[in-house]
Coordinates of N, CA, C and O in Angstrom, one line a residue:
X416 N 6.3 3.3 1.9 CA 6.7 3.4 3.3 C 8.3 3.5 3.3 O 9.0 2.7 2.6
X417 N 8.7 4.3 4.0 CA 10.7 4.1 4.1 C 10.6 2.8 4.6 O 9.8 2.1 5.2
X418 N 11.9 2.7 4.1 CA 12.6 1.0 4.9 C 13.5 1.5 5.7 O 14.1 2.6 5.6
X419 N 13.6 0.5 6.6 CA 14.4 0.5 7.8 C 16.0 -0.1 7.0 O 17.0 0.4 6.9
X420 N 15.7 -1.2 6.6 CA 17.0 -1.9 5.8 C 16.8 -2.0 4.5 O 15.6 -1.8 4.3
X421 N 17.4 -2.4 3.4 CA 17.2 -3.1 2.1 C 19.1 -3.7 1.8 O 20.2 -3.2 2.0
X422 N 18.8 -4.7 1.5 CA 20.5 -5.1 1.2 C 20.2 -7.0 -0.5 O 19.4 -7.0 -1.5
X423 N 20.8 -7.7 0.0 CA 20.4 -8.8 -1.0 C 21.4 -10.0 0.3 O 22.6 -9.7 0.6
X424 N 20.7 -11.0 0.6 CA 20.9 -12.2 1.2 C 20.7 -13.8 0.1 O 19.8 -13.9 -0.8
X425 N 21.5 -14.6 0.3 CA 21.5 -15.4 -0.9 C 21.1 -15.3 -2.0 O 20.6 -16.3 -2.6
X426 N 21.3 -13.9 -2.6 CA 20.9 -13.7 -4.2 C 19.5 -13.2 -4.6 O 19.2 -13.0 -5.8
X427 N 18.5 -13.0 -3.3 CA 17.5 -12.4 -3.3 C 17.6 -10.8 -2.8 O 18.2 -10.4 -1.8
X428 N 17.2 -10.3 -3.3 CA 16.8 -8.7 -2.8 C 15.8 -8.7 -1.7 O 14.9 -9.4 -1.9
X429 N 15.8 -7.6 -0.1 CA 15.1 -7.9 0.7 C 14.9 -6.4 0.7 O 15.8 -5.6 0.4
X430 N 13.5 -6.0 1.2 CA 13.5 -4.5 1.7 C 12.3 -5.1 3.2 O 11.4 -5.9 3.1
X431 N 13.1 -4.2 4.6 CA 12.4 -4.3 5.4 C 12.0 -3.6 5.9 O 12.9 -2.7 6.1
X432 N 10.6 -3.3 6.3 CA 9.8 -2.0 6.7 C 9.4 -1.9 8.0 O 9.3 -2.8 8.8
X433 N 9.1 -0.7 8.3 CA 8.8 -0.4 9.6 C 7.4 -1.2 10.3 O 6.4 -0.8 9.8
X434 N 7.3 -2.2 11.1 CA 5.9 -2.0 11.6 C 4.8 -1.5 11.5 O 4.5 -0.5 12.2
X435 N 3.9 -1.9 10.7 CA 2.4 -0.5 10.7 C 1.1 -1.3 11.1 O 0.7 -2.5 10.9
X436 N 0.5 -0.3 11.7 CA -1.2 -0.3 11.6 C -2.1 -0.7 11.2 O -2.8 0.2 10.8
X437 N -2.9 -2.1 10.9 CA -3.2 -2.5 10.0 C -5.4 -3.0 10.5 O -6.4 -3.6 10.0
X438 N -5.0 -2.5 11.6 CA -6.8 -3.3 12.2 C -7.5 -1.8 12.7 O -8.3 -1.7 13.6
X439 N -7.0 -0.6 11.8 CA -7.9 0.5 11.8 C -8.4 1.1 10.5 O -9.4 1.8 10.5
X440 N -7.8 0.6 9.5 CA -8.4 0.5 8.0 C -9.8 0.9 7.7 O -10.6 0.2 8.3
X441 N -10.1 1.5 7.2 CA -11.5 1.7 6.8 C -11.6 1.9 5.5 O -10.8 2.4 4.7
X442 N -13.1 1.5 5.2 CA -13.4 1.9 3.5 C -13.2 2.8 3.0 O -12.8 2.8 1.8
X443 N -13.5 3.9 3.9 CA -13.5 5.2 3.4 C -11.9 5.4 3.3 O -11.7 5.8 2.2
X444 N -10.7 5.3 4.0 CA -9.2 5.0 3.4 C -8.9 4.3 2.5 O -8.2 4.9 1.6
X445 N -9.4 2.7 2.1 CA -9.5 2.7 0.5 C -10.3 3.4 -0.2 O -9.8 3.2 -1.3
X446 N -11.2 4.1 -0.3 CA -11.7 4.9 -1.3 C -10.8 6.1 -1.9 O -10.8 6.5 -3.1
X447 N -10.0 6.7 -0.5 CA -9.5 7.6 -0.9 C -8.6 7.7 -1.4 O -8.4 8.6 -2.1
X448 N -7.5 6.4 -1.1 CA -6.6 6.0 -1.7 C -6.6 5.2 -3.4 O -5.5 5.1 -4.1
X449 N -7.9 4.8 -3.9 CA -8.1 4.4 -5.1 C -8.1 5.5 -5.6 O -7.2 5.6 -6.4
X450 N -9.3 7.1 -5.4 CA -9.6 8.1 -6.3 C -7.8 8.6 -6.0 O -7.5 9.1 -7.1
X451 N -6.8 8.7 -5.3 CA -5.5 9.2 -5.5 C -4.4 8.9 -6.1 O -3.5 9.7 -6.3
X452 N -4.6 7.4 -6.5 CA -3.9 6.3 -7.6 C -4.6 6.7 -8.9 O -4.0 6.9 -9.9
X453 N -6.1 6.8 -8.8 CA -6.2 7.3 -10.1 C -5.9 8.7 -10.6 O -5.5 8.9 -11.7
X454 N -6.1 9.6 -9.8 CA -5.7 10.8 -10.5 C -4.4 10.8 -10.5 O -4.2 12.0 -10.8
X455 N -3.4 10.3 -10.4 CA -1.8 10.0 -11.2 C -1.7 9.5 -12.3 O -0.7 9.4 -12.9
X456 N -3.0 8.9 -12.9 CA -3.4 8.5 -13.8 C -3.4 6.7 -14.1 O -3.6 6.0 -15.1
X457 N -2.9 6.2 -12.7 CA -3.1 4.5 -12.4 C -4.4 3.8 -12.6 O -5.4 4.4 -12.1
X458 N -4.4 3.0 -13.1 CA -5.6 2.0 -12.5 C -5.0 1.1 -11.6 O -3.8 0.9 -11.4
X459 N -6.0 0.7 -11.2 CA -5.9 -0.4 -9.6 C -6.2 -1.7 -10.4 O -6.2 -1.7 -11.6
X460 N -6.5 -2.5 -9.9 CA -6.4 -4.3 -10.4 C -7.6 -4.7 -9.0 O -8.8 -4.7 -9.4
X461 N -7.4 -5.0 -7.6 CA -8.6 -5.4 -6.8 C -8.3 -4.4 -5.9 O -7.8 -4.8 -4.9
X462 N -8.5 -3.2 -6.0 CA -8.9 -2.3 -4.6 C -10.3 -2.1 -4.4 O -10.5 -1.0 -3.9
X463 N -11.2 -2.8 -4.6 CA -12.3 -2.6 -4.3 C -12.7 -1.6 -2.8 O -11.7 -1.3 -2.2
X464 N -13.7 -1.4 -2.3 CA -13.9 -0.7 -1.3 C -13.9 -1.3 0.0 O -13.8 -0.6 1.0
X465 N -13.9 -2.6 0.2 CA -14.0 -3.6 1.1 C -12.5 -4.3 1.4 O -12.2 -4.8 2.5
X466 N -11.7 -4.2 0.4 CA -10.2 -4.4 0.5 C -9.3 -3.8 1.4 O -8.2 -3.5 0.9
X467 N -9.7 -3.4 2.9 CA -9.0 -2.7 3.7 C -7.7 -3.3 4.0 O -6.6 -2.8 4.3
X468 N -8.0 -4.7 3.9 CA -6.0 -5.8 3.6 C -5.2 -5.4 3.1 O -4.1 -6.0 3.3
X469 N -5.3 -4.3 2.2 CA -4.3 -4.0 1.1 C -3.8 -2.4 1.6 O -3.0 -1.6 1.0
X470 N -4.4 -2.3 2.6 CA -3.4 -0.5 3.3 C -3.0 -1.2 4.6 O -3.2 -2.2 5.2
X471 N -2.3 0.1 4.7 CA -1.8 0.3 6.0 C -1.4 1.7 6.6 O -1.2 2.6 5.8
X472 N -1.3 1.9 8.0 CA -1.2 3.1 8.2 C 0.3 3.1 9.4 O 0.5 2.3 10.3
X473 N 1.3 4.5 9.0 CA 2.3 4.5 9.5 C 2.7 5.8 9.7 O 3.0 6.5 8.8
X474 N 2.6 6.1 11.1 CA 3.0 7.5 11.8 C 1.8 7.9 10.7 O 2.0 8.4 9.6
X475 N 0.7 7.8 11.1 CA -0.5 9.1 10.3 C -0.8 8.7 9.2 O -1.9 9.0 9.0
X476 N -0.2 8.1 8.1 CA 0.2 8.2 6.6 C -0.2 6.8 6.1 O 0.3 5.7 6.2
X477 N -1.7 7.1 5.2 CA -1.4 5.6 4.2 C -0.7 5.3 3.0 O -0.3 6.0 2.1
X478 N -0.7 3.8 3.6 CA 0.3 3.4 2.5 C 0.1 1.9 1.6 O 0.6 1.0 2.2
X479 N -0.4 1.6 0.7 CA -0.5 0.9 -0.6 C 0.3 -0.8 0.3 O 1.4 -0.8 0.8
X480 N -0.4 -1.7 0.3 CA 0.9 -3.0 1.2 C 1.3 -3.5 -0.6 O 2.5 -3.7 -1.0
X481 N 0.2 -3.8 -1.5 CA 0.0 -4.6 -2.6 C 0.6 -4.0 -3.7 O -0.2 -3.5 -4.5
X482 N 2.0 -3.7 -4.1 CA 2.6 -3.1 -5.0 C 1.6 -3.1 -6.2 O 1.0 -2.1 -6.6
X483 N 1.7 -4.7 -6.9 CA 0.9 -5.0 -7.8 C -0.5 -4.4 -7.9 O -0.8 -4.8 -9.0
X484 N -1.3 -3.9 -7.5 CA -2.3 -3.1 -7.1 C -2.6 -2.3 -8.0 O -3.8 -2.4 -8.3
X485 N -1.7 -1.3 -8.6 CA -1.4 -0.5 -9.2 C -0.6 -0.3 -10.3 O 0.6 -0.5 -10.3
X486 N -1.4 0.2 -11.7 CA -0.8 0.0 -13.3 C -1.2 1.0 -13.7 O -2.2 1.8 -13.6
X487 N 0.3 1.0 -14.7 CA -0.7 2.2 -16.0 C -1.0 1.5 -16.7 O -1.7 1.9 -17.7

């Protein structure tokens, strides 16, 4: 997702993001989003099909919330 800001406040690094979408999720958006992580050639860690907590949707576009999610 773009960020709105990123800067560092008491020595931590902060990135803050736009507002998204998050109680229209469906399985079928993680499904499609796991088969498109893997053909980049990632595996996922818990994206199971029922894991709709872990997207989000912003201006149209899904987007990954759980960095960690995703490994080579």
């Amino acid at each position: 997702m773009p960020a709105k800001e990123e800067g560092y406040s008491g020595g931590f690094h902060y990135t803050l993001r736009p507002l998204a979408e998050i109680d229209n999720i469906t399985e079928e958006d993680v499904i499609k989003m796991r088969n498109w992580i893997h053909s980049l050639g990632y595996k996922t860690t818990d994206l199971q099909d029922y894991a709709t907590y872990q997207l989000c949707k912003y201006q149209g576009k899904t987007y990954l919330l759980d960095s960690e999610c995703a490994y080579r």
